[in-house]
Amino acid sequence: MNINTFKRSPIYRYWNILPIEKVKLALRKNNSDVHSLIFDGRGTTYKSWFSGSRLISTPWFGNSSANYNLFFNEERFAIWPKDRYSAMQAQKKSGNNTGYAVYYREDLRSK
């Protein structure tokens, strides 16, 4: 894993048999969390936890509301603040096991 990759826990494969309570999405730099979001994972599937209505922690972009989109089939997710174009997105690179491209605080309208 390098500065432009995304690490996904394999726990999603066992989601339906585990008592999932919280789900953490973290951006890390130098082995430390820089920003993180915590979601309520109770009663969710591995596809339904990523939702603004399930957010427990305060987003790093303050009190601005945002759209949370998980595109599981494309192995991509995005957070789009409703009043800004700067956002965060992680998307699987083309090819087999090539990692993820991570975009943070960029204008993603053209990505």
mmCIF file of N, CA and C in Angstrom:
data_model
loop_
_atom_site.group_PDB
_atom_site.id
_atom_site.type_symbol
_atom_site.label_atom_id
_atom_site.label_comp_id
_atom_site.label_asym_id
_atom_site.label_seq_id
_atom_site.Cartn_x
_atom_site.Cartn_y
_atom_site.Cartn_z
ATOM 1 N N MET A 1 0.841 -1.176 0.000
ATOM 2 C CA MET A 1 0.000 0.000 0.000
ATOM 3 C C MET A 1 0.886 1.239 0.000
ATOM 4 N N ASN A 2 0.547 2.216 -0.837
ATOM 5 C CA ASN A 2 1.296 3.470 -0.853
ATOM 6 C C ASN A 2 0.346 4.637 -0.626
ATOM 7 N N ILE A 3 0.837 5.853 -0.835
ATOM 8 C CA ILE A 3 0.015 7.023 -0.503
ATOM 9 C C ILE A 3 -1.217 7.173 -1.374
ATOM 10 N N ASN A 4 -1.275 6.498 -2.492
ATOM 11 C CA ASN A 4 -2.419 6.626 -3.390
ATOM 12 C C ASN A 4 -3.218 5.338 -3.516
ATOM 13 N N THR A 5 -3.245 4.532 -2.486
ATOM 14 C CA THR A 5 -4.003 3.290 -2.558
ATOM 15 C C THR A 5 -5.056 3.238 -1.470
ATOM 16 N N PHE A 6 -5.957 2.309 -1.619
ATOM 17 C CA PHE A 6 -7.080 2.127 -0.717
ATOM 18 C C PHE A 6 -7.039 0.698 -0.209
ATOM 19 N N LYS A 7 -7.134 0.535 1.092
ATOM 20 C CA LYS A 7 -7.117 -0.800 1.677
ATOM 21 C C LYS A 7 -8.515 -1.130 2.171
ATOM 22 N N ARG A 8 -9.059 -2.224 1.687
ATOM 23 C CA ARG A 8 -10.391 -2.655 2.101
ATOM 24 C C ARG A 8 -10.247 -3.913 2.940
ATOM 25 N N SER A 9 -10.864 -3.905 4.094
ATOM 26 C CA SER A 9 -10.832 -5.068 4.968
ATOM 27 C C SER A 9 -11.642 -6.205 4.358
ATOM 28 N N PRO A 10 -11.158 -7.439 4.476
ATOM 29 C CA PRO A 10 -11.926 -8.578 3.951
ATOM 30 C C PRO A 10 -13.142 -8.931 4.807
ATOM 31 N N ILE A 11 -13.387 -8.180 5.867
ATOM 32 C CA ILE A 11 -14.502 -8.487 6.763
ATOM 33 C C ILE A 11 -15.851 -8.412 6.046
ATOM 34 N N TYR A 12 -15.923 -7.634 4.962
ATOM 35 C CA TYR A 12 -17.198 -7.518 4.246
ATOM 36 C C TYR A 12 -17.690 -8.868 3.736
ATOM 37 N N ARG A 13 -16.802 -9.809 3.545
ATOM 38 C CA ARG A 13 -17.199 -11.144 3.075
ATOM 39 C C ARG A 13 -18.019 -11.903 4.127
ATOM 40 N N TYR A 14 -17.883 -11.517 5.386
ATOM 41 C CA TYR A 14 -18.558 -12.209 6.493
ATOM 42 C C TYR A 14 -19.572 -11.307 7.191
ATOM 43 N N TRP A 15 -19.909 -10.207 6.563
ATOM 44 C CA TRP A 15 -20.767 -9.186 7.167
ATOM 45 C C TRP A 15 -22.057 -9.770 7.728
ATOM 46 N N ASN A 16 -22.705 -10.640 6.978
ATOM 47 C CA ASN A 16 -24.023 -11.142 7.391
ATOM 48 C C ASN A 16 -23.973 -12.086 8.582
ATOM 49 N N ILE A 17 -22.799 -12.551 8.994
ATOM 50 C CA ILE A 17 -22.724 -13.442 10.159
ATOM 51 C C ILE A 17 -22.000 -12.804 11.340
ATOM 52 N N LEU A 18 -21.555 -11.556 11.197
ATOM 53 C CA LEU A 18 -20.859 -10.855 12.277
ATOM 54 C C LEU A 18 -21.750 -9.769 12.875
ATOM 55 N N PRO A 19 -21.592 -9.487 14.175
ATOM 56 C CA PRO A 19 -22.386 -8.426 14.808
ATOM 57 C C PRO A 19 -21.746 -7.045 14.568
ATOM 58 N N ILE A 20 -21.871 -6.534 13.364
ATOM 59 C CA ILE A 20 -21.256 -5.252 12.999
ATOM 60 C C ILE A 20 -21.984 -4.119 13.716
ATOM 61 N N GLU A 21 -21.247 -3.325 14.480
ATOM 62 C CA GLU A 21 -21.832 -2.182 15.172
ATOM 63 C C GLU A 21 -21.401 -0.853 14.564
ATOM 64 N N LYS A 22 -20.114 -0.726 14.243
ATOM 65 C CA LYS A 22 -19.591 0.513 13.674
ATOM 66 C C LYS A 22 -18.660 0.188 12.516
ATOM 67 N N VAL A 23 -18.609 1.112 11.565
ATOM 68 C CA VAL A 23 -17.716 0.974 10.415
ATOM 69 C C VAL A 23 -16.904 2.261 10.328
ATOM 70 N N LYS A 24 -15.580 2.118 10.264
ATOM 71 C CA LYS A 24 -14.704 3.285 10.204
ATOM 72 C C LYS A 24 -14.051 3.382 8.831
ATOM 73 N N LEU A 25 -14.134 4.567 8.260
ATOM 74 C CA LEU A 25 -13.438 4.888 7.021
ATOM 75 C C LEU A 25 -12.379 5.914 7.399
ATOM 76 N N ALA A 26 -11.107 5.589 7.188
ATOM 77 C CA ALA A 26 -10.023 6.473 7.617
ATOM 78 C C ALA A 26 -9.062 6.777 6.483
ATOM 79 N N LEU A 27 -8.623 8.027 6.440
ATOM 80 C CA LEU A 27 -7.511 8.421 5.580
ATOM 81 C C LEU A 27 -6.284 8.455 6.471
ATOM 82 N N ARG A 28 -5.237 7.780 6.036
ATOM 83 C CA ARG A 28 -4.042 7.664 6.863
ATOM 84 C C ARG A 28 -2.832 8.258 6.157
ATOM 85 N N LYS A 29 -1.946 8.821 6.956
ATOM 86 C CA LYS A 29 -0.678 9.339 6.457
ATOM 87 C C LYS A 29 0.373 9.058 7.513
ATOM 88 N N ASN A 30 1.494 8.481 7.102
ATOM 89 C CA ASN A 30 2.564 8.116 8.037
ATOM 90 C C ASN A 30 2.031 7.260 9.184
ATOM 91 N N ASN A 31 1.197 6.291 8.856
ATOM 92 C CA ASN A 31 0.620 5.334 9.814
ATOM 93 C C ASN A 31 -0.261 5.969 10.878
ATOM 94 N N SER A 32 -0.783 7.151 10.618
ATOM 95 C CA SER A 32 -1.702 7.802 11.554
ATOM 96 C C SER A 32 -2.947 8.255 10.805
ATOM 97 N N ASP A 33 -4.093 8.190 11.485
ATOM 98 C CA ASP A 33 -5.328 8.686 10.887
ATOM 99 C C ASP A 33 -5.231 10.203 10.719
ATOM 100 N N VAL A 34 -5.506 10.674 9.518
ATOM 101 C CA VAL A 34 -5.549 12.103 9.247
ATOM 102 C C VAL A 34 -6.994 12.583 9.348
ATOM 103 N N HIS A 35 -7.902 11.830 8.759
ATOM 104 C CA HIS A 35 -9.335 12.105 8.800
ATOM 105 C C HIS A 35 -10.048 10.769 8.881
ATOM 106 N N SER A 36 -11.182 10.769 9.553
ATOM 107 C CA SER A 36 -11.956 9.528 9.589
ATOM 108 C C SER A 36 -13.438 9.824 9.740
ATOM 109 N N LEU A 37 -14.222 8.877 9.305
ATOM 110 C CA LEU A 37 -15.672 8.906 9.451
ATOM 111 C C LEU A 37 -16.079 7.595 10.099
ATOM 112 N N ILE A 38 -17.031 7.659 11.010
ATOM 113 C CA ILE A 38 -17.541 6.448 11.649
ATOM 114 C C ILE A 38 -19.034 6.368 11.375
ATOM 115 N N PHE A 39 -19.452 5.205 10.895
ATOM 116 C CA PHE A 39 -20.844 4.958 10.532
ATOM 117 C C PHE A 39 -21.459 3.932 11.475
ATOM 118 N N ASP A 40 -22.765 4.049 11.717
ATOM 119 C CA ASP A 40 -23.520 3.043 12.459
ATOM 120 C C ASP A 40 -23.699 1.846 11.532
ATOM 121 N N GLY A 41 -23.130 0.712 11.902
ATOM 122 C CA GLY A 41 -23.189 -0.476 11.054
ATOM 123 C C GLY A 41 -24.293 -1.445 11.421
ATOM 124 N N ARG A 42 -25.044 -1.154 12.497
ATOM 125 C CA ARG A 42 -26.093 -2.079 12.944
ATOM 126 C C ARG A 42 -27.211 -2.191 11.920
ATOM 127 N N GLY A 43 -27.600 -3.416 11.621
ATOM 128 C CA GLY A 43 -28.699 -3.661 10.698
ATOM 129 C C GLY A 43 -28.374 -3.346 9.249
ATOM 130 N N THR A 44 -27.095 -3.300 8.911
ATOM 131 C CA THR A 44 -26.702 -2.973 7.542
ATOM 132 C C THR A 44 -26.152 -4.198 6.822
ATOM 133 N N THR A 45 -25.978 -4.039 5.533
ATOM 134 C CA THR A 45 -25.260 -5.023 4.728
ATOM 135 C C THR A 45 -23.929 -4.386 4.344
ATOM 136 N N TYR A 46 -23.076 -5.166 3.722
ATOM 137 C CA TYR A 46 -21.794 -4.604 3.306
ATOM 138 C C TYR A 46 -21.960 -3.566 2.202
ATOM 139 N N LYS A 47 -23.151 -3.444 1.659
ATOM 140 C CA LYS A 47 -23.416 -2.437 0.640
ATOM 141 C C LYS A 47 -24.209 -1.239 1.161
ATOM 142 N N SER A 48 -24.848 -1.357 2.328
ATOM 143 C CA SER A 48 -25.756 -0.294 2.764
ATOM 144 C C SER A 48 -25.228 0.593 3.892
ATOM 145 N N TRP A 49 -24.077 0.313 4.464
ATOM 146 C CA TRP A 49 -23.579 1.077 5.609
ATOM 147 C C TRP A 49 -23.117 2.485 5.240
ATOM 148 N N PHE A 50 -22.697 2.704 4.005
ATOM 149 C CA PHE A 50 -22.092 3.964 3.583
ATOM 150 C C PHE A 50 -23.184 4.959 3.211
ATOM 151 N N SER A 51 -23.704 5.644 4.222
ATOM 152 C CA SER A 51 -24.824 6.560 4.026
ATOM 153 C C SER A 51 -24.706 7.716 5.011
ATOM 154 N N GLY A 52 -25.015 8.910 4.560
ATOM 155 C CA GLY A 52 -24.973 10.068 5.437
ATOM 156 C C GLY A 52 -25.887 9.932 6.637
ATOM 157 N N SER A 53 -27.004 9.233 6.490
ATOM 158 C CA SER A 53 -27.936 9.056 7.607
ATOM 159 C C SER A 53 -27.375 8.132 8.680
ATOM 160 N N ARG A 54 -26.352 7.370 8.378
ATOM 161 C CA ARG A 54 -25.741 6.458 9.341
ATOM 162 C C ARG A 54 -24.464 7.021 9.957
ATOM 163 N N LEU A 55 -24.098 8.224 9.589
ATOM 164 C CA LEU A 55 -22.865 8.837 10.063
ATOM 165 C C LEU A 55 -22.947 9.146 11.551
ATOM 166 N N ILE A 56 -21.969 8.669 12.312
ATOM 167 C CA ILE A 56 -21.896 8.923 13.751
ATOM 168 C C ILE A 56 -20.937 10.070 14.036
ATOM 169 N N SER A 57 -19.764 10.046 13.412
ATOM 170 C CA SER A 57 -18.752 11.075 13.644
ATOM 171 C C SER A 57 -18.993 12.284 12.746
ATOM 172 N N THR A 58 -18.363 13.398 13.097
ATOM 173 C CA THR A 58 -18.489 14.611 12.302
ATOM 174 C C THR A 58 -17.540 14.533 11.115
ATOM 175 N N PRO A 59 -18.027 14.808 9.910
ATOM 176 C CA PRO A 59 -17.153 14.768 8.737
ATOM 177 C C PRO A 59 -16.038 15.804 8.838
ATOM 178 N N TRP A 60 -14.955 15.555 8.143
ATOM 179 C CA TRP A 60 -13.811 16.462 8.191
ATOM 180 C C TRP A 60 -14.074 17.784 7.517
ATOM 181 N N PHE A 61 -15.115 17.900 6.715
ATOM 182 C CA PHE A 61 -15.405 19.176 6.064
ATOM 183 C C PHE A 61 -16.426 19.984 6.850
ATOM 184 N N GLY A 62 -16.497 19.782 8.147
ATOM 185 C CA GLY A 62 -17.323 20.601 9.020
ATOM 186 C C GLY A 62 -18.785 20.222 9.005
ATOM 187 N N ASN A 63 -19.634 21.218 9.161
ATOM 188 C CA ASN A 63 -21.069 20.976 9.271
ATOM 189 C C ASN A 63 -21.779 20.915 7.931
ATOM 190 N N SER A 64 -21.042 20.988 6.858
ATOM 191 C CA SER A 64 -21.638 20.915 5.529
ATOM 192 C C SER A 64 -22.225 19.530 5.296
ATOM 193 N N SER A 65 -23.435 19.475 4.766
ATOM 194 C CA SER A 65 -24.011 18.170 4.448
ATOM 195 C C SER A 65 -23.362 17.640 3.178
ATOM 196 N N ALA A 66 -23.464 16.329 2.980
ATOM 197 C CA ALA A 66 -22.779 15.717 1.840
ATOM 198 C C ALA A 66 -23.562 14.530 1.321
ATOM 199 N N ASN A 67 -23.236 14.140 0.116
ATOM 200 C CA ASN A 67 -23.753 12.908 -0.475
ATOM 201 C C ASN A 67 -22.708 11.826 -0.284
ATOM 202 N N TYR A 68 -23.149 10.643 0.099
ATOM 203 C CA TYR A 68 -22.269 9.491 0.286
ATOM 204 C C TYR A 68 -22.695 8.437 -0.719
ATOM 205 N N ASN A 69 -21.815 8.117 -1.636
ATOM 206 C CA ASN A 69 -22.155 7.172 -2.698
ATOM 207 C C ASN A 69 -21.188 6.002 -2.707
ATOM 208 N N LEU A 70 -21.739 4.804 -2.640
ATOM 209 C CA LEU A 70 -20.955 3.577 -2.710
ATOM 210 C C LEU A 70 -21.371 2.848 -3.974
ATOM 211 N N PHE A 71 -20.415 2.621 -4.842
ATOM 212 C CA PHE A 71 -20.650 1.907 -6.094
ATOM 213 C C PHE A 71 -19.912 0.582 -5.973
ATOM 214 N N PHE A 72 -20.550 -0.375 -5.304
ATOM 215 C CA PHE A 72 -19.858 -1.605 -4.940
ATOM 216 C C PHE A 72 -19.397 -2.393 -6.156
ATOM 217 N N ASN A 73 -20.213 -2.481 -7.188
ATOM 218 C CA ASN A 73 -19.821 -3.246 -8.375
ATOM 219 C C ASN A 73 -18.604 -2.653 -9.069
ATOM 220 N N GLU A 74 -18.428 -1.342 -8.961
ATOM 221 C CA GLU A 74 -17.276 -0.669 -9.561
ATOM 222 C C GLU A 74 -16.112 -0.554 -8.586
ATOM 223 N N GLU A 75 -16.303 -1.009 -7.342
ATOM 224 C CA GLU A 75 -15.322 -0.867 -6.271
ATOM 225 C C GLU A 75 -14.869 0.591 -6.168
ATOM 226 N N ARG A 76 -15.865 1.461 -5.929
ATOM 227 C CA ARG A 76 -15.617 2.894 -5.854
ATOM 228 C C ARG A 76 -16.562 3.515 -4.844
ATOM 229 N N PHE A 77 -16.075 4.512 -4.115
ATOM 230 C CA PHE A 77 -16.960 5.303 -3.277
ATOM 231 C C PHE A 77 -16.572 6.765 -3.391
ATOM 232 N N ALA A 78 -17.525 7.631 -3.060
ATOM 233 C CA ALA A 78 -17.275 9.069 -3.159
ATOM 234 C C ALA A 78 -18.054 9.815 -2.091
ATOM 235 N N ILE A 79 -17.478 10.905 -1.623
ATOM 236 C CA ILE A 79 -18.135 11.829 -0.701
ATOM 237 C C ILE A 79 -18.114 13.189 -1.380
ATOM 238 N N TRP A 80 -19.307 13.744 -1.586
ATOM 239 C CA TRP A 80 -19.445 15.009 -2.295
ATOM 240 C C TRP A 80 -20.152 16.023 -1.396
ATOM 241 N N PRO A 81 -19.430 16.975 -0.788
ATOM 242 C CA PRO A 81 -20.115 18.025 -0.029
ATOM 243 C C PRO A 81 -21.082 18.765 -0.943
ATOM 244 N N LYS A 82 -22.289 19.025 -0.450
ATOM 245 C CA LYS A 82 -23.337 19.603 -1.296
ATOM 246 C C LYS A 82 -23.055 21.043 -1.710
ATOM 247 N N ASP A 83 -22.213 21.756 -0.956
ATOM 248 C CA ASP A 83 -21.949 23.148 -1.310
ATOM 249 C C ASP A 83 -20.546 23.362 -1.872
ATOM 250 N N ARG A 84 -19.846 22.272 -2.210
ATOM 251 C CA ARG A 84 -18.482 22.375 -2.724
ATOM 252 C C ARG A 84 -18.266 21.354 -3.821
ATOM 253 N N TYR A 85 -17.266 21.598 -4.651
ATOM 254 C CA TYR A 85 -16.893 20.617 -5.659
ATOM 255 C C TYR A 85 -15.721 19.769 -5.201
ATOM 256 N N SER A 86 -15.012 20.216 -4.184
ATOM 257 C CA SER A 86 -13.902 19.449 -3.647
ATOM 258 C C SER A 86 -14.454 18.270 -2.871
ATOM 259 N N ALA A 87 -13.902 17.094 -3.086
ATOM 260 C CA ALA A 87 -14.470 15.896 -2.482
ATOM 261 C C ALA A 87 -13.400 14.850 -2.264
ATOM 262 N N MET A 88 -13.850 13.663 -1.890
ATOM 263 C CA MET A 88 -12.961 12.537 -1.683
ATOM 264 C C MET A 88 -13.524 11.349 -2.433
ATOM 265 N N GLN A 89 -12.675 10.640 -3.143
ATOM 266 C CA GLN A 89 -13.116 9.472 -3.897
ATOM 267 C C GLN A 89 -11.999 8.439 -3.933
ATOM 268 N N ALA A 90 -12.376 7.184 -3.847
ATOM 269 C CA ALA A 90 -11.434 6.075 -4.043
ATOM 270 C C ALA A 90 -12.040 5.169 -5.099
ATOM 271 N N GLN A 91 -11.245 4.819 -6.085
ATOM 272 C CA GLN A 91 -11.732 4.002 -7.196
ATOM 273 C C GLN A 91 -10.669 2.991 -7.589
ATOM 274 N N LYS A 92 -11.122 1.748 -7.819
ATOM 275 C CA LYS A 92 -10.189 0.697 -8.217
ATOM 276 C C LYS A 92 -9.595 1.027 -9.573
ATOM 277 N N LYS A 93 -8.285 0.863 -9.680
ATOM 278 C CA LYS A 93 -7.605 1.084 -10.954
ATOM 279 C C LYS A 93 -7.916 -0.068 -11.889
ATOM 280 N N SER A 94 -7.827 0.171 -13.176
ATOM 281 C CA SER A 94 -8.100 -0.893 -14.142
ATOM 282 C C SER A 94 -7.007 -1.953 -14.081
ATOM 283 N N GLY A 95 -7.374 -3.186 -14.418
ATOM 284 C CA GLY A 95 -6.426 -4.293 -14.343
ATOM 285 C C GLY A 95 -6.652 -5.112 -13.090
ATOM 286 N N ASN A 96 -5.953 -6.180 -12.953
ATOM 287 C CA ASN A 96 -6.116 -7.065 -11.796
ATOM 288 C C ASN A 96 -5.192 -6.663 -10.661
ATOM 289 N N ASN A 97 -5.778 -6.477 -9.476
ATOM 290 C CA ASN A 97 -5.025 -6.189 -8.255
ATOM 291 C C ASN A 97 -4.028 -5.050 -8.421
ATOM 292 N N THR A 98 -4.438 -3.992 -9.070
ATOM 293 C CA THR A 98 -3.539 -2.862 -9.281
ATOM 294 C C THR A 98 -3.706 -1.775 -8.233
ATOM 295 N N GLY A 99 -4.582 -1.962 -7.259
ATOM 296 C CA GLY A 99 -4.774 -0.979 -6.212
ATOM 297 C C GLY A 99 -5.885 0.003 -6.525
ATOM 298 N N TYR A 100 -5.934 1.057 -5.726
ATOM 299 C CA TYR A 100 -6.980 2.061 -5.831
ATOM 300 C C TYR A 100 -6.366 3.434 -6.041
ATOM 301 N N ALA A 101 -7.026 4.240 -6.816
ATOM 302 C CA ALA A 101 -6.652 5.645 -6.958
ATOM 303 C C ALA A 101 -7.475 6.425 -5.948
ATOM 304 N N VAL A 102 -6.827 7.235 -5.138
ATOM 305 C CA VAL A 102 -7.506 8.007 -4.113
ATOM 306 C C VAL A 102 -7.365 9.486 -4.454
ATOM 307 N N TYR A 103 -8.508 10.174 -4.514
ATOM 308 C CA TYR A 103 -8.531 11.605 -4.791
ATOM 309 C C TYR A 103 -9.106 12.290 -3.562
ATOM 310 N N TYR A 104 -8.432 13.301 -3.064
ATOM 311 C CA TYR A 104 -8.869 13.989 -1.861
ATOM 312 C C TYR A 104 -8.726 15.492 -2.063
ATOM 313 N N ARG A 105 -9.784 16.207 -1.766
ATOM 314 C CA ARG A 105 -9.821 17.662 -1.905
ATOM 315 C C ARG A 105 -9.453 18.095 -3.321
ATOM 316 N N GLU A 106 -10.049 17.434 -4.274
ATOM 317 C CA GLU A 106 -9.844 17.778 -5.677
ATOM 318 C C GLU A 106 -11.193 18.014 -6.328
ATOM 319 N N ASP A 107 -11.181 18.707 -7.443
ATOM 320 C CA ASP A 107 -12.390 18.891 -8.232
ATOM 321 C C ASP A 107 -12.617 17.598 -9.003
ATOM 322 N N LEU A 108 -13.600 16.813 -8.578
ATOM 323 C CA LEU A 108 -13.821 15.491 -9.162
ATOM 324 C C LEU A 108 -14.835 15.502 -10.294
ATOM 325 N N ARG A 109 -15.297 16.661 -10.696
ATOM 326 C CA ARG A 109 -16.295 16.707 -11.759
ATOM 327 C C ARG A 109 -15.782 16.087 -13.050
ATOM 328 N N SER A 110 -14.478 16.114 -13.273
ATOM 329 C CA SER A 110 -13.925 15.569 -14.515
ATOM 330 C C SER A 110 -13.348 14.172 -14.342
ATOM 331 N N LYS A 111 -13.421 13.593 -13.167
ATOM 332 C CA LYS A 111 -12.823 12.269 -12.915
ATOM 333 C C LYS A 111 -13.841 11.184 -13.149
#
